[in-house]
Coordinates of C-alpha atoms in Angstrom, one line a residue:
Chain A
D43 CA 170.3 87.6 139.9
G44 CA 167.0 88.9 141.2
G45 CA 164.3 90.6 139.2
I46 CA 160.5 89.6 137.6
T47 CA 160.1 87.0 134.8
Q48 CA 157.5 86.8 132.4
S49 CA 156.4 83.8 130.2
P50 CA 155.6 83.5 127.2
K51 CA 157.3 86.4 126.0
Y52 CA 155.3 86.0 122.6
L53 CA 151.3 84.8 122.9
F54 CA 149.2 83.7 120.2
R55 CA 145.8 82.4 120.8
K56 CA 142.9 81.7 118.9
E57 CA 139.5 84.0 119.2
G58 CA 137.1 82.1 122.4
Q59 CA 140.0 80.7 124.2
N60 CA 141.5 81.4 127.4
V61 CA 144.9 82.3 128.1
T62 CA 147.1 82.6 131.0
L63 CA 150.3 84.7 131.2
S64 CA 152.9 83.8 134.1
C65 CA 154.3 86.6 136.3
E66 CA 157.1 85.5 138.5
Q67 CA 159.5 87.6 140.9
N68 CA 162.1 86.7 143.2
L69 CA 162.4 90.1 144.9
N70 CA 160.4 89.1 147.8
H71 CA 158.2 92.5 147.3
D72 CA 154.7 91.7 148.6
A73 CA 152.6 94.4 145.7
M74 CA 152.1 92.5 142.4
Y75 CA 150.1 94.2 139.6
W76 CA 149.3 93.5 136.1
Y77 CA 149.1 96.4 133.2
R78 CA 147.8 96.5 129.8
Q79 CA 149.7 98.9 126.8
D80 CA 148.3 99.8 123.8
P81 CA 149.9 101.9 121.4
G82 CA 149.6 105.4 122.0
Q83 CA 147.4 104.6 125.7
G84 CA 150.0 104.2 128.0
L85 CA 149.4 101.7 130.6
R86 CA 146.1 101.0 132.2
L87 CA 146.0 98.6 135.5
I88 CA 144.3 95.7 135.2
Y89 CA 144.3 94.1 138.7
Y90 CA 146.8 94.0 141.5
S91 CA 147.9 92.1 144.5
Q92 CA 149.0 93.7 148.6
I93 CA 149.1 90.6 149.5
V94 CA 148.9 86.8 149.1
N95 CA 145.3 85.5 148.6
D96 CA 144.1 89.2 148.1
F97 CA 143.6 91.1 144.8
Q98 CA 142.0 93.9 143.5
K99 CA 140.3 95.2 140.4
G100 CA 142.0 98.1 138.8
D101 CA 140.4 100.8 136.0
I102 CA 139.8 97.6 133.1
A103 CA 139.4 94.1 135.0
E104 CA 136.4 93.1 132.3
G105 CA 137.1 89.9 130.6
Y106 CA 140.8 89.3 133.1
S107 CA 141.1 87.0 136.2
V108 CA 143.9 86.6 138.6
S109 CA 145.2 84.5 141.8
R110 CA 148.3 84.7 144.2
E111 CA 148.5 81.8 145.9
K112 CA 152.3 82.5 146.5
K113 CA 154.2 85.6 147.2
E114 CA 156.1 85.2 144.0
S115 CA 153.7 84.3 141.6
F116 CA 150.5 86.5 140.2
P117 CA 149.3 85.0 137.1
L118 CA 146.8 86.7 135.0
T119 CA 143.9 85.1 132.5
V120 CA 142.5 86.9 129.8
T121 CA 139.7 84.9 129.3
S122 CA 137.0 84.9 125.8
A123 CA 135.2 87.7 128.0
Q124 CA 137.7 90.0 126.9
K125 CA 136.3 91.6 123.5
N126 CA 140.0 93.2 122.4
P127 CA 142.7 91.4 124.4
T128 CA 145.3 92.0 121.7
A129 CA 147.8 94.2 123.7
F130 CA 151.2 94.3 125.5
Y131 CA 151.0 92.8 129.1
L132 CA 153.2 94.3 131.8
C133 CA 153.9 92.6 135.6
A134 CA 155.6 95.1 138.2
S135 CA 155.6 94.3 141.9
R136 CA 157.0 96.8 144.8
W137 CA 158.1 96.2 148.3
T138 CA 155.6 97.8 150.7
E139 CA 157.7 100.5 152.2
S140 CA 158.8 101.9 148.6
N141 CA 156.5 103.8 146.1
E142 CA 159.0 102.5 143.1
Q143 CA 157.2 99.8 141.0
F144 CA 159.8 97.2 139.1
F145 CA 158.8 95.7 135.6
G146 CA 159.2 93.0 134.0
P147 CA 159.7 92.7 130.2
G148 CA 156.1 91.8 128.9
T149 CA 154.5 89.2 127.0
R150 CA 152.7 90.6 123.8
L151 CA 149.4 89.0 123.1
T152 CA 147.9 88.2 120.0
V153 CA 144.3 87.2 119.0
L154 CA 144.3 85.7 115.7
Chain B
A530 CA 141.0 112.8 140.0
Q531 CA 144.6 112.6 139.3
S532 CA 145.6 112.6 135.8
V533 CA 148.9 112.6 133.4
T534 CA 149.3 114.6 130.4
Q535 CA 152.3 114.2 128.3
L536 CA 152.8 116.8 125.6
G537 CA 154.1 115.7 121.9
S538 CA 153.4 111.5 121.1
H539 CA 156.8 111.9 118.8
V540 CA 159.7 114.0 119.8
S541 CA 162.7 114.5 117.4
V542 CA 166.1 115.5 118.3
S543 CA 169.8 115.8 116.6
E544 CA 172.4 113.6 118.3
G545 CA 173.6 116.0 121.0
A546 CA 171.4 118.0 120.9
L547 CA 168.9 119.3 124.0
V548 CA 166.4 116.8 125.0
L549 CA 162.9 117.8 126.8
L550 CA 160.0 115.7 127.2
R551 CA 156.7 117.6 129.0
C552 CA 155.1 116.3 131.6
N553 CA 152.1 117.7 133.6
Y554 CA 149.4 116.3 136.3
S555 CA 146.8 116.8 138.1
S556 CA 146.4 115.7 141.5
S557 CA 144.7 117.3 144.8
V558 CA 147.6 115.3 147.4
P559 CA 151.5 116.6 146.8
P560 CA 152.5 113.9 144.4
Y561 CA 154.9 111.5 143.6
L562 CA 155.6 111.3 140.4
F563 CA 158.0 109.2 138.1
W564 CA 159.8 108.8 134.7
Y565 CA 160.2 105.5 133.3
V566 CA 161.9 104.3 129.8
Q567 CA 160.9 101.3 127.6
Y568 CA 162.9 100.2 125.1
P569 CA 161.2 98.4 122.1
N570 CA 159.3 95.2 122.9
Q571 CA 160.5 95.6 126.5
G572 CA 159.5 96.4 130.0
L573 CA 160.2 99.8 131.5
Q574 CA 162.8 101.1 133.7
L575 CA 162.8 104.0 136.2
L576 CA 164.6 106.7 135.0
L577 CA 164.0 108.9 138.2
K578 CA 160.9 110.2 141.0
Y579 CA 160.1 113.2 142.8
T580 CA 158.9 112.2 146.5
S581 CA 159.1 115.8 147.6
A582 CA 162.6 116.4 148.8
A583 CA 164.6 118.0 146.2
T584 CA 162.5 120.2 143.2
L585 CA 165.6 118.8 141.0
V586 CA 165.7 115.2 140.9
K587 CA 168.6 113.4 138.6
G588 CA 168.3 110.2 137.4
I589 CA 170.2 107.2 135.6
N590 CA 171.6 107.9 131.9
G591 CA 172.2 111.7 132.2
F592 CA 168.8 112.6 132.6
E593 CA 166.7 115.2 135.1
A594 CA 163.4 116.3 136.1
E595 CA 162.5 119.3 137.4
F596 CA 158.8 119.7 139.7
K597 CA 157.2 122.8 139.4
K598 CA 154.3 122.8 141.6
S599 CA 153.1 126.2 140.5
E600 CA 153.1 124.9 136.7
T601 CA 152.0 121.5 138.0
S602 CA 154.6 120.4 135.5
F603 CA 157.5 117.9 135.8
H604 CA 159.5 118.0 132.9
L605 CA 162.3 115.7 131.7
T606 CA 165.7 116.9 130.3
K607 CA 168.7 115.8 129.3
P608 CA 171.5 118.4 128.1
S609 CA 173.1 116.1 125.0
A610 CA 170.9 113.3 123.4
H611 CA 172.2 110.2 122.5
M612 CA 171.6 107.3 119.8
S613 CA 170.8 104.8 123.0
D614 CA 168.5 107.6 124.3
A615 CA 165.9 106.5 121.5
A616 CA 162.9 105.0 123.0
E617 CA 159.3 105.4 124.7
Y618 CA 159.3 107.8 127.7
F619 CA 156.5 107.4 130.3
C620 CA 155.0 109.7 133.0
A621 CA 153.3 108.6 135.7
V622 CA 151.7 110.0 139.1
R623 CA 151.4 108.0 142.4
S624 CA 147.4 107.7 142.9
S625 CA 146.2 108.8 146.1
G626 CA 143.9 106.4 146.3
G627 CA 145.8 104.1 148.1
Y628 CA 147.6 100.9 147.2
N629 CA 150.3 102.7 145.4
K630 CA 148.5 102.5 142.2
L631 CA 150.3 104.7 139.0
I632 CA 148.6 106.9 136.6
F633 CA 150.3 106.8 133.4
G634 CA 150.9 109.5 130.4
A635 CA 150.1 108.5 127.0
G636 CA 154.0 108.2 126.6
T637 CA 156.4 110.2 124.0
R638 CA 158.4 108.5 121.6
L639 CA 161.7 109.4 121.3
A640 CA 164.0 109.7 117.9
V641 CA 167.7 110.8 117.9
H642 CA 168.9 111.5 114.5
P643 CA 172.8 112.0 113.8

């Protein structure tokens, strides 16, 4: 089955710890995106990547980092510098020739 | 700057009633517009999209939306609500800044009661 997988589904972290969220796609999409979702605020773009080894900051990149070493993988690290990391994180991907973004099932991060 | 406004954070309808979810956008260029649906603790699924072709767009699950340039609106409708339509709905516009970034509205939670 083709699609986007995110793991883990639920993640708990202590304050001051870095944590990495996984996003993998087997759709052969070039572009990948990370969004953060908070209640009542819709989705906000954290980082995006058009091609391997290239990525750009989105609207709320502070406290986050990414890498794009492989076409199918775009992991997001939430660092201790992120002041309010508890949220639902969504990964998406897209063919270069299309406007449509496909979303993964999300990871819910809770900081204890 | 582009933006999306969804009027009504919560909408409640009876099963079988008309569903109307409102979306207004702001864009300095011809917009590409999208409606997504999200079920609890899941990702987003595309319902439909407007990409400058027909102004009335039909999507999945019986939903449709009409692009009205004069009103800068892209409201989502469904003639008869089902219990399974209960979810959160997001309107989005593609950013003119490149890279196909999407700008999302705050979302509307639809409740369907018997």
